[in-house]
Tab-separated table of C-alpha atoms in Angstrom:
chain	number	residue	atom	x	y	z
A	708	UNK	CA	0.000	0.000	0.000
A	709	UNK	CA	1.630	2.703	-1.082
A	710	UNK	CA	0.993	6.781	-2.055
A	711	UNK	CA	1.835	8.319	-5.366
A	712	UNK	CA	6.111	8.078	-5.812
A	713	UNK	CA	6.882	4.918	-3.852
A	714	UNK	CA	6.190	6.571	-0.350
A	715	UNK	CA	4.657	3.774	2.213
A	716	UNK	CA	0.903	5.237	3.509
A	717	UNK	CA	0.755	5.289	7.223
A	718	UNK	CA	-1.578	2.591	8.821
A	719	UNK	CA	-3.013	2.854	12.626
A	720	UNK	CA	-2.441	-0.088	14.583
A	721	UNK	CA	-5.886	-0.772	17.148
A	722	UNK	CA	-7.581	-3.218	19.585
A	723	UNK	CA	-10.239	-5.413	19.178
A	724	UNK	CA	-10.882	-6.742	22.811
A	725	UNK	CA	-13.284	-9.558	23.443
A	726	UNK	CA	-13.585	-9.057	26.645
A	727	UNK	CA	-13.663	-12.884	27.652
A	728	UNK	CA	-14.555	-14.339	30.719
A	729	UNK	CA	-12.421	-17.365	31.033
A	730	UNK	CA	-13.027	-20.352	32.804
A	731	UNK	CA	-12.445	-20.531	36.168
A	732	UNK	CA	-12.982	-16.442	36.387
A	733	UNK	CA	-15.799	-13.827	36.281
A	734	UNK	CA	-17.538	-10.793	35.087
A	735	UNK	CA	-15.715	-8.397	36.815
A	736	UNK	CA	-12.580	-10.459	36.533
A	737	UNK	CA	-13.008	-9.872	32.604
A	738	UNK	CA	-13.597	-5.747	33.396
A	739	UNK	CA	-10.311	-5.510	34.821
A	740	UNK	CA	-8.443	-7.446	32.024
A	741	UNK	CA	-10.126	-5.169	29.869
A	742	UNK	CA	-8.698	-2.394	31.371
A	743	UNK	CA	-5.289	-3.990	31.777
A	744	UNK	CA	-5.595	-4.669	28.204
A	745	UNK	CA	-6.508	-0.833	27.547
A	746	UNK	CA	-3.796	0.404	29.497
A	747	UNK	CA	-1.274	-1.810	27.206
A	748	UNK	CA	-2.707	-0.303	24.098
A	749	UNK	CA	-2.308	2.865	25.527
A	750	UNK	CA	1.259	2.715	26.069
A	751	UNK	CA	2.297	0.620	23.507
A	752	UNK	CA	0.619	3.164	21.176
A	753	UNK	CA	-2.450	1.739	19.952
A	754	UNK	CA	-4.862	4.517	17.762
A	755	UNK	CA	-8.270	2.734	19.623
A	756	UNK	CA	-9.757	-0.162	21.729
A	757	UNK	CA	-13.105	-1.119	20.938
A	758	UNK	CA	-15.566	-3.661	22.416
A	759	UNK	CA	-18.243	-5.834	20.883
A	760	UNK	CA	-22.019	-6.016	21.619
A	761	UNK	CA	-22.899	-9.498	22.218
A	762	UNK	CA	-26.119	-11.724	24.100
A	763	UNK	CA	-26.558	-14.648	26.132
A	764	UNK	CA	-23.055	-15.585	25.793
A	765	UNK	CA	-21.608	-16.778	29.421
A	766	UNK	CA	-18.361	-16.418	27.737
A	767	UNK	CA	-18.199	-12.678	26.497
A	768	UNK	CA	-18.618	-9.792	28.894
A	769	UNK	CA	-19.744	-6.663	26.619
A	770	UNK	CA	-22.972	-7.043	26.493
A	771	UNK	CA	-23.608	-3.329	28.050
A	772	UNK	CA	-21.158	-1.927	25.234
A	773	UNK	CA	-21.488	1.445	26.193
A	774	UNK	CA	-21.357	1.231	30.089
A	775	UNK	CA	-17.829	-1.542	29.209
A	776	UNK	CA	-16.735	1.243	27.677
A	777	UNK	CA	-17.180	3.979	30.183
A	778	UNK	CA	-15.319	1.838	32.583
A	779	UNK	CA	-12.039	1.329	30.612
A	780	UNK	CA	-12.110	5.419	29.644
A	781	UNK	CA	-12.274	5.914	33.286
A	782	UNK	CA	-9.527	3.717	34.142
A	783	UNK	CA	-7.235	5.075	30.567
A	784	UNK	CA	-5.975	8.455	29.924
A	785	UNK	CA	-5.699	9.048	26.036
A	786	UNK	CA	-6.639	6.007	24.413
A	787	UNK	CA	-9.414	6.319	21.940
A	788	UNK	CA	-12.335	3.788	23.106
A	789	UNK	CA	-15.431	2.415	21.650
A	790	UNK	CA	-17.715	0.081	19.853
A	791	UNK	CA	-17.371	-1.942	17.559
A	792	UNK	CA	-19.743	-2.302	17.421
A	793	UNK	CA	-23.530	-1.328	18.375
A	794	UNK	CA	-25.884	-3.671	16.961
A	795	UNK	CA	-28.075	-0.960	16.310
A	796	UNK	CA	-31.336	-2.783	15.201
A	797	UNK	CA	-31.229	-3.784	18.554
A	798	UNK	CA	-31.924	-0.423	19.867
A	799	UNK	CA	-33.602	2.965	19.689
A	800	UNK	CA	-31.233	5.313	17.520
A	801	UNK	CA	-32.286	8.154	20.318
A	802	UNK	CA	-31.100	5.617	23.144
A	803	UNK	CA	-27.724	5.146	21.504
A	804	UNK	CA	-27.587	8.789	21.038
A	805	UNK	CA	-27.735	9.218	23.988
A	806	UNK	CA	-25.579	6.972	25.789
A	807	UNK	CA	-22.729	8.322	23.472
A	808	UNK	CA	-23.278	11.468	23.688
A	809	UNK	CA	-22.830	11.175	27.550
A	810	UNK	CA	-19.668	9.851	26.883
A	811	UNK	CA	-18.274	11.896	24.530
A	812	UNK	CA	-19.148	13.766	27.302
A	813	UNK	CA	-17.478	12.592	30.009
A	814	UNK	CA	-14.560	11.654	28.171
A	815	UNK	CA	-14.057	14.199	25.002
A	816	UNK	CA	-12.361	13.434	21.820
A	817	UNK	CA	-12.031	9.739	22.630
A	818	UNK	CA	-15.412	7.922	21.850
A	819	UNK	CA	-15.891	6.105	18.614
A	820	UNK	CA	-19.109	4.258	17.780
A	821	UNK	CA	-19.100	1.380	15.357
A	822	UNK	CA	-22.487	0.050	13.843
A	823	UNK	CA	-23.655	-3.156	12.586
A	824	UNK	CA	-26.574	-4.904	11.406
A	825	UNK	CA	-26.719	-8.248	13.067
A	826	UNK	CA	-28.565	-8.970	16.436
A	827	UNK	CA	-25.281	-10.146	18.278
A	828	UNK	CA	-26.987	-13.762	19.302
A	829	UNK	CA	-29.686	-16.491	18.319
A	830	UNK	CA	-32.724	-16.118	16.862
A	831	UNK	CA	-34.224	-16.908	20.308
A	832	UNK	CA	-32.614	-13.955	22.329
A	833	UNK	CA	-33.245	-11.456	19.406
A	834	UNK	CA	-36.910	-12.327	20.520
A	835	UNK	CA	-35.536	-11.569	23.989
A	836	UNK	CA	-34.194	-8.040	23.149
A	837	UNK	CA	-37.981	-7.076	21.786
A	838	UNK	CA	-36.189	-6.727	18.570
A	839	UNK	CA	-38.242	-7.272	14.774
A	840	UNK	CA	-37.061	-9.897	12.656
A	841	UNK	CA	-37.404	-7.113	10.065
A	842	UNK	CA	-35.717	-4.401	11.976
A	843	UNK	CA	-32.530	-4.933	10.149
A	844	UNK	CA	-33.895	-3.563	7.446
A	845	UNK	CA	-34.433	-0.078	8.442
A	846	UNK	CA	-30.643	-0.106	9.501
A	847	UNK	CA	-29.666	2.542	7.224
A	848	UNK	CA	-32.795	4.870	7.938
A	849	UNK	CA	-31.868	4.345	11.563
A	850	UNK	CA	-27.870	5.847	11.019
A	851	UNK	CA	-29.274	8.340	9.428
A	852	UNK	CA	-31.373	8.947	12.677
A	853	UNK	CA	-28.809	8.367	14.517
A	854	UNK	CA	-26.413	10.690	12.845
A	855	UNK	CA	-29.284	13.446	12.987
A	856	UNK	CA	-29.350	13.210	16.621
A	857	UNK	CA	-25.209	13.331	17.235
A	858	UNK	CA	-25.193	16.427	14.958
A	859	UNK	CA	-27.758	18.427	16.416
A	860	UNK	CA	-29.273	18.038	13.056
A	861	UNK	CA	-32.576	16.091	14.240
A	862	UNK	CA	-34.350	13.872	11.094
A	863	UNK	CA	-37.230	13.791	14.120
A	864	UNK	CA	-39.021	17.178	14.759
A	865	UNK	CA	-38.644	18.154	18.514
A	866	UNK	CA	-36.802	15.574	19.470
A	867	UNK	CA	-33.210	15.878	20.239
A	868	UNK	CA	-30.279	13.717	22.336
A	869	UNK	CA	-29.651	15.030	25.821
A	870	UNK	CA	-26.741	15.373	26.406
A	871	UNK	CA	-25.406	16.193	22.701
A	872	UNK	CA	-21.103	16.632	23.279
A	873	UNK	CA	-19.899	19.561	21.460
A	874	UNK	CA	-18.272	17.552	18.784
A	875	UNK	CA	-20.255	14.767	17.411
A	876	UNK	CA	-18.955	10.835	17.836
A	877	UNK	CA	-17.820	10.073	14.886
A	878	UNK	CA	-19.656	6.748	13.275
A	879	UNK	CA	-17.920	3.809	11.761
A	880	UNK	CA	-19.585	1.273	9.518
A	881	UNK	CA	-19.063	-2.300	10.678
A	882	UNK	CA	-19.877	-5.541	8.262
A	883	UNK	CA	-18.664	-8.573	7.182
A	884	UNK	CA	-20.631	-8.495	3.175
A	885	UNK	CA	-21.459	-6.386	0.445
A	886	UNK	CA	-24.282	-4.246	1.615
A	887	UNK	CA	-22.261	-2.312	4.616
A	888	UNK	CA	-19.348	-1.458	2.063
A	889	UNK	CA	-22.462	0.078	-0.086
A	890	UNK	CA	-24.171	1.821	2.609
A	891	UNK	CA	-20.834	3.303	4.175
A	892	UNK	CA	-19.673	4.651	1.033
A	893	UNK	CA	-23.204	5.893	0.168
A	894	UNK	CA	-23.480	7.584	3.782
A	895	UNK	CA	-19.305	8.483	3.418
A	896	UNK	CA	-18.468	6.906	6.998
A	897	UNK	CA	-15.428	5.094	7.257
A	898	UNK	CA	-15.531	1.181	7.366
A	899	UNK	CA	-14.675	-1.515	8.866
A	900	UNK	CA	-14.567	-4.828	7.605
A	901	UNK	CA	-14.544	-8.459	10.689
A	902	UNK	CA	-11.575	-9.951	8.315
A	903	UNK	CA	-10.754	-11.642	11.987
A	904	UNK	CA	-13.848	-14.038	11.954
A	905	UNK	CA	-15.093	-13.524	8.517
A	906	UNK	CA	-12.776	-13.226	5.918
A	907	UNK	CA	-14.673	-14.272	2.364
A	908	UNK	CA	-16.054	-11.515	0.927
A	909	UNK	CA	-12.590	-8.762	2.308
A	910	UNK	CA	-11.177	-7.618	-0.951
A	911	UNK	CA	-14.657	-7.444	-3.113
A	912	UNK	CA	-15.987	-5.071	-0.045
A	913	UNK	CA	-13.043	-2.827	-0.157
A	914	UNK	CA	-12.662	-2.496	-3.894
A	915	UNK	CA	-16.638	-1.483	-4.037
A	916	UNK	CA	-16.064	0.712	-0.920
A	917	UNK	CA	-13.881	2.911	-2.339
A	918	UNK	CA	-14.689	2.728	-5.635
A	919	UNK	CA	-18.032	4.228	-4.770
A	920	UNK	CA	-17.248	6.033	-1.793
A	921	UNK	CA	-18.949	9.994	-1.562
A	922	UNK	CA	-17.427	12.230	0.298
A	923	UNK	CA	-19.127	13.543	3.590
A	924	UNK	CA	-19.255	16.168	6.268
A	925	UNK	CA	-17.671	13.595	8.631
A	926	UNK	CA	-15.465	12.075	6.257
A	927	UNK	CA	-13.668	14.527	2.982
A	928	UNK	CA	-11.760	10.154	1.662
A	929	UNK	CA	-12.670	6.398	2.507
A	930	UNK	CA	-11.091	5.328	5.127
A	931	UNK	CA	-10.877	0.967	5.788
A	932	UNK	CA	-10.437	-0.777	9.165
A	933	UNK	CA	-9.610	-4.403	8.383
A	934	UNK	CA	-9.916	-6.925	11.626
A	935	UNK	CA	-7.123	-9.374	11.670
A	936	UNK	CA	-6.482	-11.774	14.746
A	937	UNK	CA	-2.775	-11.548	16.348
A	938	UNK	CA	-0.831	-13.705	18.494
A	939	UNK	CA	2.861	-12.382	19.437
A	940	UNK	CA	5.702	-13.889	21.871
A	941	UNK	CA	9.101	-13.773	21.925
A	942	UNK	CA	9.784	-17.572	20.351
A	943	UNK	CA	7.545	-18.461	16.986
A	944	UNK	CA	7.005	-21.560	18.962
A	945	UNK	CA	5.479	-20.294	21.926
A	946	UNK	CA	3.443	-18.107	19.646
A	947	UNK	CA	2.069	-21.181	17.547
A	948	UNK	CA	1.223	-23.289	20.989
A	949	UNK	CA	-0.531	-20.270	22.164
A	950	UNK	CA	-2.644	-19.652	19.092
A	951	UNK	CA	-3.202	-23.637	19.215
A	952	UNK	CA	-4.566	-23.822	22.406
A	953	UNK	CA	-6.778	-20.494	21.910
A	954	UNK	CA	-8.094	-21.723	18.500
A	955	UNK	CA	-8.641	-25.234	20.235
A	956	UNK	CA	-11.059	-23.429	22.942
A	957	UNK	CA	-12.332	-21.207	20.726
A	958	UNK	CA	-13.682	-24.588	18.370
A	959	UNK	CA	-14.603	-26.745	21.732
A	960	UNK	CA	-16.790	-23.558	22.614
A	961	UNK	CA	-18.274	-23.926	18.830
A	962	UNK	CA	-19.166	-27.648	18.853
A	963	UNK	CA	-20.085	-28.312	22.455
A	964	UNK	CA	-23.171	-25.858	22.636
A	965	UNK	CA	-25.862	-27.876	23.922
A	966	UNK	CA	-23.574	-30.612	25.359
A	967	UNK	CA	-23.196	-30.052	28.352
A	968	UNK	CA	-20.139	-31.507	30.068
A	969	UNK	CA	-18.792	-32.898	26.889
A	970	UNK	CA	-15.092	-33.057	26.438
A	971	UNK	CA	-12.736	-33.263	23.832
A	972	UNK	CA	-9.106	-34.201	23.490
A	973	UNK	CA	-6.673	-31.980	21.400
A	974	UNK	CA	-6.359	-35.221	18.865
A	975	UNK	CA	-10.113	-34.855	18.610
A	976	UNK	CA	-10.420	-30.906	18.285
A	977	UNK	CA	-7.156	-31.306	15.490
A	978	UNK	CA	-9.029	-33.850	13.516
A	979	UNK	CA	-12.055	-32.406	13.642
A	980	UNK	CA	-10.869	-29.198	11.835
A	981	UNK	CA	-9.318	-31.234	9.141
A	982	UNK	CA	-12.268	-32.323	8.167
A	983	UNK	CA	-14.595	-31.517	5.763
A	984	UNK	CA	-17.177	-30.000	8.800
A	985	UNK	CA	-14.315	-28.077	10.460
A	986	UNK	CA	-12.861	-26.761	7.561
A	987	UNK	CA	-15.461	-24.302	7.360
A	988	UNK	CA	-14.565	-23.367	11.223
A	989	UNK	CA	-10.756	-23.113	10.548
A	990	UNK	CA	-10.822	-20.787	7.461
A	991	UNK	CA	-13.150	-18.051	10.020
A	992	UNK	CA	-9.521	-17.532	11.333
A	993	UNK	CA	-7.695	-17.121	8.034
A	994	UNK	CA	-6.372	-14.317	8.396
A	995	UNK	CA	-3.646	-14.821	11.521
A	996	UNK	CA	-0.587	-12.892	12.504
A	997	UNK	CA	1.492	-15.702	14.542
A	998	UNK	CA	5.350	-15.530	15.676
A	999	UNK	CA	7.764	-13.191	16.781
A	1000	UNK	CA	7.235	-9.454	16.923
A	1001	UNK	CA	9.038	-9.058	13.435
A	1002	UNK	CA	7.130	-12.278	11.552
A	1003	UNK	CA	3.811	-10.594	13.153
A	1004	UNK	CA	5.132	-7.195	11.811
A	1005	UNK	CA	5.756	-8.469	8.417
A	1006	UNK	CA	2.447	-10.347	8.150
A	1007	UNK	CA	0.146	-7.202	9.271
A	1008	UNK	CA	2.200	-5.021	7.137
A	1009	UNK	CA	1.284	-7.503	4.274
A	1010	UNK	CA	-1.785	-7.965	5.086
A	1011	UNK	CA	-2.648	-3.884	5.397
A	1012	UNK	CA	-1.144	-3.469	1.878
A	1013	UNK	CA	-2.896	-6.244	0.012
A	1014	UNK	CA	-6.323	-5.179	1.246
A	1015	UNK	CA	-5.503	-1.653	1.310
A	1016	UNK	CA	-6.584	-0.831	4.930
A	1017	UNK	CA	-5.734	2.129	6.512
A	1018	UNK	CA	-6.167	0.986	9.839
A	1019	UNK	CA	-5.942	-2.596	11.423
A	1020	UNK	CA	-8.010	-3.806	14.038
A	1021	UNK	CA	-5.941	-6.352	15.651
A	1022	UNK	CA	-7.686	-8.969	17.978
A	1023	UNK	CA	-5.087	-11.093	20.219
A	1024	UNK	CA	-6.337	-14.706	21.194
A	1025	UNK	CA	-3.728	-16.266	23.969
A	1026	UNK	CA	-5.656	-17.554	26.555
A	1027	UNK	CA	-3.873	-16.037	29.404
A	1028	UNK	CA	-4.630	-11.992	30.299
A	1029	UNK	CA	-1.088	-12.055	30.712
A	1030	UNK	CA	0.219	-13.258	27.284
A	1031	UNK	CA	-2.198	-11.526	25.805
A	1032	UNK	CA	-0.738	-8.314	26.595
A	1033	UNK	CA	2.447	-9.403	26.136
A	1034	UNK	CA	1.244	-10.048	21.916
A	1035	UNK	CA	-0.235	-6.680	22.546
A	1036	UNK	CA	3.469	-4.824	23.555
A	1037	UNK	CA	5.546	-6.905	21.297
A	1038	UNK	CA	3.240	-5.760	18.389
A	1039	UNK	CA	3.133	-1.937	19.184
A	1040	UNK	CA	7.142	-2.083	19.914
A	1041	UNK	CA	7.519	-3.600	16.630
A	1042	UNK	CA	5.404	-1.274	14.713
A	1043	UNK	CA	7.436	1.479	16.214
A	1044	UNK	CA	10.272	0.587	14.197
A	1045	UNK	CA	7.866	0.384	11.243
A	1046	UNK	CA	7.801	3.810	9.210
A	1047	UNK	CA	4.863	2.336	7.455
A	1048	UNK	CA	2.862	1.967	10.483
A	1049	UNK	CA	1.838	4.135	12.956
A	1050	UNK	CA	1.461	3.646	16.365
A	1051	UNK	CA	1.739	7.043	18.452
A	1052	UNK	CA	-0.386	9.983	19.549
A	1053	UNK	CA	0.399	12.205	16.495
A	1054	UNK	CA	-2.278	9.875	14.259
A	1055	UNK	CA	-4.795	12.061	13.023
A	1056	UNK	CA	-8.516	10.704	12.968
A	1057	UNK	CA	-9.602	10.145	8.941
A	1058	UNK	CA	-9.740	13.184	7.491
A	1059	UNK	CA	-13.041	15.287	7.545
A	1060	UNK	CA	-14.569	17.804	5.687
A	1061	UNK	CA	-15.701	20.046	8.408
């Protein structure tokens, strides 16, 4: 990825935390790794951490996206923090609104809020959440809303977002197809694409994205997040048993839902994903940065230019809190030495027409 006469474009280097509660720990235990995790970004010179609405998950903790992160910008000093995203179907636009504006708020110049289209769980707790089976469909009628209330520019006669910060939170496309690529070009909102968990459909997203993008008073160029999972230690072996052992969980999780107590052997989970039915599970995780800092520096820096993101979203999987912020400051201190990458304060948010 590179600008006109050679020179390398600068990419932002970010967080995707998933705010886990691992077994043997809790809720609150998952808070405070969230914030260690924050604070690790934050030094190491991460542009953002955001967090992930999800529902009746025992395993993920961020189901209250906004409140998660209120918490972290609390506990962080510079860091920029937010969603990513808001499955906003599952929600009043004027609610959201409003819960962002309070912290943008609270915490000025360091919200973000991400938006996507999915309900976040099963068809059964989308019931739960009082949300339409149609509602998706209004999604881009509802960012619009939503947009109208952050700006002070109301689509809804006399009704407005209290409290309304005096800059508005800027919004970020989330998706995984086609049709968010379309809408945030059409709306001219940056996007970001989950290459971490879904990676099919990356490079046909990106190519429409900015081949149709229109510029905006939030946004003056397109501007692409790509996700892309990480997993960083000193030794490349250590690195690959880690991711192992992460993507090993992560697949038990998959295939044991509704059997309870059942129990698989590595052997089992390794054959499994071999086969033709776990094939479909392994290639979700395509897209994998594993090694040393400098192999993990050379794949994201690859990775960035072939799908011309101007951002990554990097998502780290070790098991342990510890090693996973350990991946998270070998990855910033390598990007450091990176002129193509950068990973300090003086990023500038995309660029804006305002």
């Amino acid at each position: 990825m590179t600008l006109e006469g050679g020179t390398p474009m600068p990419t932002a280097l970010s967080l995707l935390d998933l705010a886990p509660i691992s077994a043997g720990h809790t809720a609150r235990d998952s808070f405070e790794s969230s914030v260690a995790l924050a604070r690790a970004a934050e030094s190491a010179g991460y542009q953002r951490v955001w967090y992930a609405e999800h529902h009746n998950m025992a395993t993920i903790a961020s189901s209250a996206t906004s409140v998660v992160i209120g918490y972290v910008a609390a506990h962080t000093e510079s860091i920029r923090l937010g969603a990513g995203g808001i499955m906003l179907p599952n929600h009043s636009p004027l609610v959201i609104a409003e819960q962002f504006g309070t912290l943008e708020t609270l915490f000025p110049g360091r919200i973000d809020l991400g938006l996507g289209r999915a309900p976040g769980s099963d068809q059964v707790t989308m019931r739960a959440l009082r949300r339409d089976h149609m509602s998706a469909e209004s999604f881009p009628q509802d960012v619009q809303e939503l947009q109208g209330y952050l700006s002070g520019k109301s689509l809804v006669p006399g009704v407005q977002a209290v409290p309304r910060a005096e800059q508005p939170v800027p919004l970020y496309i989330l998706g995984s197809s086609l049709f968010g690529a379309q809408l945030a070009a059409q709306l001219g909102l940056p996007y970001a694409f989950a290459s971490h968990f879904s990676p099919e459909a990356l490079h046909q997203a990106v190519k429409i994205y900015r081949e149709t993008f229109v510029a905006s008073e939030q946004l003056a160029e397109p501007y692409v997040i790509a996700g892309v999972n990480v997993v960083a230690a000193e030794d490349h072996d250590e690195a690959v048993e880690q991711m192992k052992a992460a993507y090993r969980a992560r697949t038990r999780a998959f295939i044991t839902r509704g059997s309870v107590g059942q129990n698989f052997t590595d052997a089992e989970i390794d054959a499994f994903l071999a086969s033709p039915n776990g094939r479909q599970l392994a290639s979700m995780t395509k897209y994998t940065a594993v090694g040393t800092p400098d192999e993990v520096r050379d794949y994201l820096t690859n990775f960035a230019a072939e799908c011309q993101a101007d951002e990554l979203i990097t998502a780290h999987h070790a098991q342990s809190v510890e090693d996973r912020i350990r991946s998270i400051t070998l990855t910033g201190a390598a990007f450091k030495k990176d002129a193509a990458f950068t990973t300090d304060a003086a990023f500038k948010e995309p660029a804006t027409t305002a």
